[in-house]
Amino acid sequence: AQSVTQLDSHVSVSEGTPVLLRCNYSSSYSPSLFWYVQHPNKGLQLLLKYTSAATLVKGINGFEAEFKKSETSFHLTKPSAHMSDAAEYFCVVSATNDYKLSFGAGTTVTVRA
Amino acid sequence: DTGVSQDPRHKITKRGQNVTFRCDPISEHNRLYWYRQTLGQGPEFLTYFQNEAQLEKSRLLSDRFSAERPKGSFSTLEIQRTEQGDSAMYLCASSLGDPQPQHFGDGTRLSIL
């Protein structure tokens, strides 16, 4: 079985400062890991994915995440937050060759001007 | 790429009524998924189609729920005799198959009066 724990339900940052969203995962198999973003009343947009290639994954809009097997973590970072980054972020896991995505509870990001 | 399209965006109905939602996936995608998202939570897997075959249904999908994908293109999700607990956002996603990521629509928000 697969599951993820997002360690922060809410993160608040100032515009132009770094963003860190923390995620730990549990998986019986080699996992595929994803970060999705959801803006209010919208669907989910894929930010980036890890599928057993490079451990540092670069995504869209300046986001990146590092897969650390020893720590079972997949934290999301961005060096400089923008107002448009205010949204809900979900860490997601699936087992390799499994179609079902297991979502974390989400982290709400607010960006202060 | 026109994206995944869902209709309607918002449905308000009285308890006990039947409702039907439609999802049009990205045209070349053979896999289609339904998820349910309640307020403040991450999406939860409901069911999955490969082409026209429904290959798995979650325990969350009670007998009042039925999903179809008759020609392997669009899909419908019907809820019969709606209950208050059915109020949620219903999300559809499609993909080309593992390891390709799932692409989500903007969802249908169901409100039960």
mmCIF file of C-alpha atoms in Angstrom:
data_model
loop_
_atom_site.group_PDB
_atom_site.id
_atom_site.type_symbol
_atom_site.label_atom_id
_atom_site.label_comp_id
_atom_site.label_asym_id
_atom_site.label_seq_id
_atom_site.Cartn_x
_atom_site.Cartn_y
_atom_site.Cartn_z
ATOM 1 C CA ALA A 1 0.000 0.000 0.000
ATOM 2 C CA GLN A 2 1.065 3.556 -0.643
ATOM 3 C CA SER A 3 0.488 6.714 1.384
ATOM 4 C CA VAL A 4 1.880 10.204 1.805
ATOM 5 C CA THR A 5 2.020 12.578 4.748
ATOM 6 C CA GLN A 6 2.257 16.277 4.115
ATOM 7 C CA LEU A 7 3.856 17.684 7.228
ATOM 8 C CA ASP A 8 2.426 21.201 7.010
ATOM 9 C CA SER A 9 -1.237 21.986 6.452
ATOM 10 C CA HIS A 10 -0.503 25.672 5.875
ATOM 11 C CA VAL A 11 2.625 27.566 4.808
ATOM 12 C CA SER A 12 2.835 31.347 4.651
ATOM 13 C CA VAL A 13 5.744 33.109 2.928
ATOM 14 C CA SER A 14 6.620 36.598 1.774
ATOM 15 C CA GLU A 15 6.871 37.283 -1.935
ATOM 16 C CA GLY A 16 10.427 36.736 -3.131
ATOM 17 C CA THR A 17 11.398 34.365 -0.304
ATOM 18 C CA PRO A 18 11.936 30.585 -0.599
ATOM 19 C CA VAL A 19 9.116 28.079 -0.314
ATOM 20 C CA LEU A 20 9.504 24.607 1.244
ATOM 21 C CA LEU A 21 6.657 22.082 1.297
ATOM 22 C CA ARG A 22 7.426 18.833 3.111
ATOM 23 C CA CYS A 23 6.234 15.369 2.122
ATOM 24 C CA ASN A 24 7.045 11.906 3.460
ATOM 25 C CA TYR A 25 5.872 8.799 1.647
ATOM 26 C CA SER A 26 5.315 5.144 2.376
ATOM 27 C CA SER A 27 5.328 2.545 -0.379
ATOM 28 C CA SER A 28 5.688 -1.204 -0.600
ATOM 29 C CA TYR A 29 7.153 -0.913 -4.086
ATOM 30 C CA SER A 30 9.342 1.471 -5.998
ATOM 31 C CA PRO A 31 7.191 4.566 -5.958
ATOM 32 C CA SER A 32 6.299 7.144 -8.532
ATOM 33 C CA LEU A 33 5.954 10.512 -6.809
ATOM 34 C CA PHE A 34 4.247 13.669 -7.994
ATOM 35 C CA TRP A 35 3.429 17.165 -6.872
ATOM 36 C CA TYR A 36 0.184 18.700 -8.125
ATOM 37 C CA VAL A 37 -1.113 22.244 -7.576
ATOM 38 C CA GLN A 38 -4.771 23.245 -7.324
ATOM 39 C CA HIS A 39 -5.979 26.826 -7.601
ATOM 40 C CA PRO A 40 -9.436 27.681 -6.186
ATOM 41 C CA ASN A 41 -12.298 25.971 -8.024
ATOM 42 C CA LYS A 42 -9.923 24.455 -10.543
ATOM 43 C CA GLY A 43 -8.602 21.002 -11.279
ATOM 44 C CA LEU A 44 -5.132 19.772 -10.474
ATOM 45 C CA GLN A 45 -2.095 20.726 -12.500
ATOM 46 C CA LEU A 46 1.023 18.573 -12.537
ATOM 47 C CA LEU A 47 4.099 20.431 -11.244
ATOM 48 C CA LEU A 48 6.619 17.606 -11.493
ATOM 49 C CA LYS A 49 7.074 13.831 -11.235
ATOM 50 C CA TYR A 50 9.714 11.387 -10.049
ATOM 51 C CA THR A 51 9.865 7.954 -11.683
ATOM 52 C CA SER A 52 13.239 6.476 -10.619
ATOM 53 C CA ALA A 53 15.454 8.599 -12.827
ATOM 54 C CA ALA A 54 17.359 11.604 -11.418
ATOM 55 C CA THR A 55 16.679 12.232 -7.740
ATOM 56 C CA LEU A 56 16.469 16.000 -8.243
ATOM 57 C CA VAL A 57 13.419 16.724 -10.340
ATOM 58 C CA LYS A 58 12.752 20.057 -11.976
ATOM 59 C CA GLY A 59 9.199 21.083 -12.710
ATOM 60 C CA ILE A 60 7.220 23.971 -14.060
ATOM 61 C CA ASN A 61 7.150 27.530 -12.712
ATOM 62 C CA GLY A 62 10.553 27.222 -11.007
ATOM 63 C CA PHE A 63 9.598 24.376 -8.641
ATOM 64 C CA GLU A 64 11.836 21.410 -7.936
ATOM 65 C CA ALA A 65 11.770 18.400 -5.620
ATOM 66 C CA GLU A 66 14.389 16.002 -4.300
ATOM 67 C CA PHE A 67 13.735 12.291 -3.815
ATOM 68 C CA LYS A 68 15.541 10.970 -0.716
ATOM 69 C CA LYS A 69 15.020 7.247 -0.339
ATOM 70 C CA SER A 70 16.850 7.040 2.999
ATOM 71 C CA GLU A 71 14.492 9.628 4.473
ATOM 72 C CA THR A 72 11.414 8.545 2.446
ATOM 73 C CA SER A 73 10.917 12.191 1.597
ATOM 74 C CA PHE A 74 10.001 14.181 -1.496
ATOM 75 C CA HIS A 75 10.050 17.838 -0.452
ATOM 76 C CA LEU A 76 9.038 20.593 -2.886
ATOM 77 C CA THR A 77 10.981 23.849 -3.076
ATOM 78 C CA LYS A 78 11.023 27.120 -4.977
ATOM 79 C CA PRO A 79 13.746 29.719 -4.466
ATOM 80 C CA SER A 80 11.526 32.773 -4.808
ATOM 81 C CA ALA A 81 7.770 32.803 -4.209
ATOM 82 C CA HIS A 82 5.426 34.732 -6.461
ATOM 83 C CA MET A 83 1.920 35.909 -5.638
ATOM 84 C CA SER A 84 0.568 33.498 -8.248
ATOM 85 C CA ASP A 85 1.980 30.565 -6.235
ATOM 86 C CA ALA A 86 -0.812 30.951 -3.667
ATOM 87 C CA ALA A 87 -2.738 27.675 -4.001
ATOM 88 C CA GLU A 88 -3.216 24.176 -2.567
ATOM 89 C CA TYR A 89 -0.362 21.729 -3.157
ATOM 90 C CA PHE A 90 -0.696 17.951 -3.080
ATOM 91 C CA CYS A 91 2.034 15.352 -2.750
ATOM 92 C CA VAL A 92 0.987 12.155 -4.526
ATOM 93 C CA VAL A 93 2.336 8.603 -4.653
ATOM 94 C CA SER A 94 1.617 5.577 -6.775
ATOM 95 C CA ALA A 95 3.350 2.233 -7.016
ATOM 96 C CA THR A 96 5.154 1.579 -10.268
ATOM 97 C CA ASN A 97 2.651 0.159 -12.782
ATOM 98 C CA ASP A 98 -0.261 1.059 -10.506
ATOM 99 C CA TYR A 99 -2.776 3.515 -11.878
ATOM 100 C CA LYS A 100 -4.213 4.621 -8.542
ATOM 101 C CA LEU A 101 -2.906 7.869 -7.125
ATOM 102 C CA SER A 102 -2.821 8.328 -3.358
ATOM 103 C CA PHE A 103 -2.984 11.974 -2.347
ATOM 104 C CA GLY A 104 -1.790 13.719 0.763
ATOM 105 C CA ALA A 105 -4.151 16.024 2.641
ATOM 106 C CA GLY A 106 -2.656 19.076 0.967
ATOM 107 C CA THR A 107 -0.692 22.164 1.997
ATOM 108 C CA THR A 108 -2.227 25.595 1.569
ATOM 109 C CA VAL A 109 0.312 28.210 0.517
ATOM 110 C CA THR A 110 -0.326 31.881 1.085
ATOM 111 C CA VAL A 111 2.041 34.538 -0.256
ATOM 112 C CA ARG A 112 2.296 37.905 1.501
ATOM 113 C CA ALA A 113 3.088 40.999 -0.521
ATOM 114 C CA ASP B 1 -4.119 19.667 -26.435
ATOM 115 C CA THR B 2 -7.610 20.760 -25.398
ATOM 116 C CA GLY B 3 -7.326 19.203 -21.951
ATOM 117 C CA VAL B 4 -9.833 17.195 -19.943
ATOM 118 C CA SER B 5 -13.308 18.712 -20.018
ATOM 119 C CA GLN B 6 -16.013 18.184 -17.391
ATOM 120 C CA ASP B 7 -19.650 19.188 -17.484
ATOM 121 C CA PRO B 8 -21.387 20.696 -15.617
ATOM 122 C CA ARG B 9 -18.968 22.701 -13.491
ATOM 123 C CA HIS B 10 -21.472 22.998 -10.691
ATOM 124 C CA LYS B 11 -24.614 20.999 -9.920
ATOM 125 C CA ILE B 12 -27.098 21.868 -7.182
ATOM 126 C CA THR B 13 -29.812 19.334 -6.475
ATOM 127 C CA LYS B 14 -32.198 18.189 -3.779
ATOM 128 C CA ARG B 15 -31.546 15.134 -1.692
ATOM 129 C CA GLY B 16 -32.947 12.028 -3.343
ATOM 130 C CA GLN B 17 -32.550 13.233 -6.916
ATOM 131 C CA ASN B 18 -30.366 11.549 -9.533
ATOM 132 C CA VAL B 19 -27.455 13.399 -11.126
ATOM 133 C CA THR B 20 -25.149 12.621 -14.041
ATOM 134 C CA PHE B 21 -21.764 14.134 -14.810
ATOM 135 C CA ARG B 22 -19.811 13.944 -18.045
ATOM 136 C CA CYS B 23 -16.073 13.807 -18.681
ATOM 137 C CA ASP B 24 -14.336 14.208 -22.030
ATOM 138 C CA PRO B 25 -10.700 13.071 -21.763
ATOM 139 C CA ILE B 26 -7.767 14.172 -23.879
ATOM 140 C CA SER B 27 -8.519 12.550 -27.212
ATOM 141 C CA GLU B 28 -5.656 10.064 -27.508
ATOM 142 C CA HIS B 29 -5.748 8.974 -23.843
ATOM 143 C CA ASN B 30 -6.959 5.405 -23.321
ATOM 144 C CA ARG B 31 -7.162 5.575 -19.513
ATOM 145 C CA LEU B 32 -9.807 7.507 -17.615
ATOM 146 C CA TYR B 33 -10.181 7.963 -13.865
ATOM 147 C CA TRP B 34 -12.773 9.391 -11.484
ATOM 148 C CA TYR B 35 -11.854 10.865 -8.095
ATOM 149 C CA ARG B 36 -13.879 12.518 -5.336
ATOM 150 C CA GLN B 37 -12.571 15.428 -3.301
ATOM 151 C CA THR B 38 -14.307 16.635 -0.154
ATOM 152 C CA LEU B 39 -13.615 20.010 1.415
ATOM 153 C CA GLY B 40 -10.122 20.301 2.867
ATOM 154 C CA GLN B 41 -9.028 16.870 1.690
ATOM 155 C CA GLY B 42 -7.036 15.417 -1.165
ATOM 156 C CA PRO B 43 -8.829 13.569 -3.965
ATOM 157 C CA GLU B 44 -9.752 9.910 -3.425
ATOM 158 C CA PHE B 45 -9.801 7.319 -6.196
ATOM 159 C CA LEU B 46 -13.264 6.110 -7.260
ATOM 160 C CA THR B 47 -12.898 4.118 -10.466
ATOM 161 C CA TYR B 48 -10.761 3.529 -13.544
ATOM 162 C CA PHE B 49 -11.353 2.675 -17.202
ATOM 163 C CA GLN B 50 -8.974 1.370 -19.801
ATOM 164 C CA ASN B 51 -10.683 2.086 -23.089
ATOM 165 C CA GLU B 52 -14.327 1.034 -22.477
ATOM 166 C CA ALA B 53 -13.553 -1.519 -19.744
ATOM 167 C CA GLN B 54 -14.093 -0.528 -16.118
ATOM 168 C CA LEU B 55 -11.202 -2.293 -14.428
ATOM 169 C CA GLU B 56 -11.546 -1.267 -10.803
ATOM 170 C CA LYS B 57 -14.038 0.340 -8.439
ATOM 171 C CA SER B 58 -13.158 1.708 -5.022
ATOM 172 C CA ARG B 59 -15.082 0.713 -1.911
ATOM 173 C CA LEU B 60 -16.103 4.391 -1.837
ATOM 174 C CA LEU B 61 -18.286 3.729 -4.878
ATOM 175 C CA SER B 62 -21.549 2.522 -3.353
ATOM 176 C CA ASP B 63 -24.323 0.798 -5.298
ATOM 177 C CA ARG B 64 -25.871 4.218 -5.923
ATOM 178 C CA PHE B 65 -22.924 5.168 -8.109
ATOM 179 C CA SER B 66 -22.399 3.949 -11.652
ATOM 180 C CA ALA B 67 -19.846 4.941 -14.245
ATOM 181 C CA GLU B 68 -19.682 4.170 -17.942
ATOM 182 C CA ARG B 69 -17.382 4.771 -20.859
ATOM 183 C CA PRO B 70 -19.401 3.264 -23.698
ATOM 184 C CA LYS B 71 -17.131 3.827 -26.671
ATOM 185 C CA GLY B 72 -13.844 4.320 -24.916
ATOM 186 C CA SER B 73 -14.074 8.083 -25.300
ATOM 187 C CA PHE B 74 -16.198 10.197 -22.929
ATOM 188 C CA SER B 75 -17.382 8.883 -19.585
ATOM 189 C CA THR B 76 -20.413 9.508 -17.377
ATOM 190 C CA LEU B 77 -20.735 9.201 -13.615
ATOM 191 C CA GLU B 78 -24.275 8.841 -12.268
ATOM 192 C CA ILE B 79 -25.346 9.106 -8.648
ATOM 193 C CA GLN B 80 -28.822 7.838 -7.818
ATOM 194 C CA ARG B 81 -30.863 8.942 -4.793
ATOM 195 C CA THR B 82 -28.308 11.554 -3.760
ATOM 196 C CA GLU B 83 -27.495 12.000 -0.074
ATOM 197 C CA GLN B 84 -25.959 14.912 1.848
ATOM 198 C CA GLY B 85 -22.675 13.016 2.069
ATOM 199 C CA ASP B 86 -22.362 13.009 -1.705
ATOM 200 C CA SER B 87 -21.584 16.725 -1.680
ATOM 201 C CA ALA B 88 -18.063 16.985 -3.066
ATOM 202 C CA MET B 89 -15.968 17.891 -6.070
ATOM 203 C CA TYR B 90 -15.902 15.072 -8.630
ATOM 204 C CA LEU B 91 -12.710 15.085 -10.677
ATOM 205 C CA CYS B 92 -11.975 13.269 -13.894
ATOM 206 C CA ALA B 93 -8.470 12.527 -15.172
ATOM 207 C CA SER B 94 -7.018 10.810 -18.212
ATOM 208 C CA SER B 95 -3.656 9.409 -19.222
ATOM 209 C CA LEU B 96 -1.861 7.416 -21.892
ATOM 210 C CA GLY B 97 -0.973 4.816 -19.274
ATOM 211 C CA ASP B 98 1.844 4.177 -16.830
ATOM 212 C CA PRO B 99 4.234 5.912 -16.444
ATOM 213 C CA GLN B 100 2.514 8.861 -18.074
ATOM 214 C CA PRO B 101 0.993 11.279 -15.562
ATOM 215 C CA GLN B 102 -2.728 11.815 -15.145
ATOM 216 C CA HIS B 103 -4.187 15.056 -16.463
ATOM 217 C CA PHE B 104 -7.148 16.440 -14.517
ATOM 218 C CA GLY B 105 -10.233 18.383 -15.524
ATOM 219 C CA ASP B 106 -11.587 21.309 -13.511
ATOM 220 C CA GLY B 107 -14.139 19.090 -11.787
ATOM 221 C CA THR B 108 -17.880 19.120 -11.123
ATOM 222 C CA ARG B 109 -18.881 20.496 -7.746
ATOM 223 C CA LEU B 110 -22.009 18.765 -6.420
ATOM 224 C CA SER B 111 -24.072 20.499 -3.748
ATOM 225 C CA ILE B 112 -26.963 18.633 -2.118
ATOM 226 C CA LEU B 113 -29.709 20.789 -0.585
#
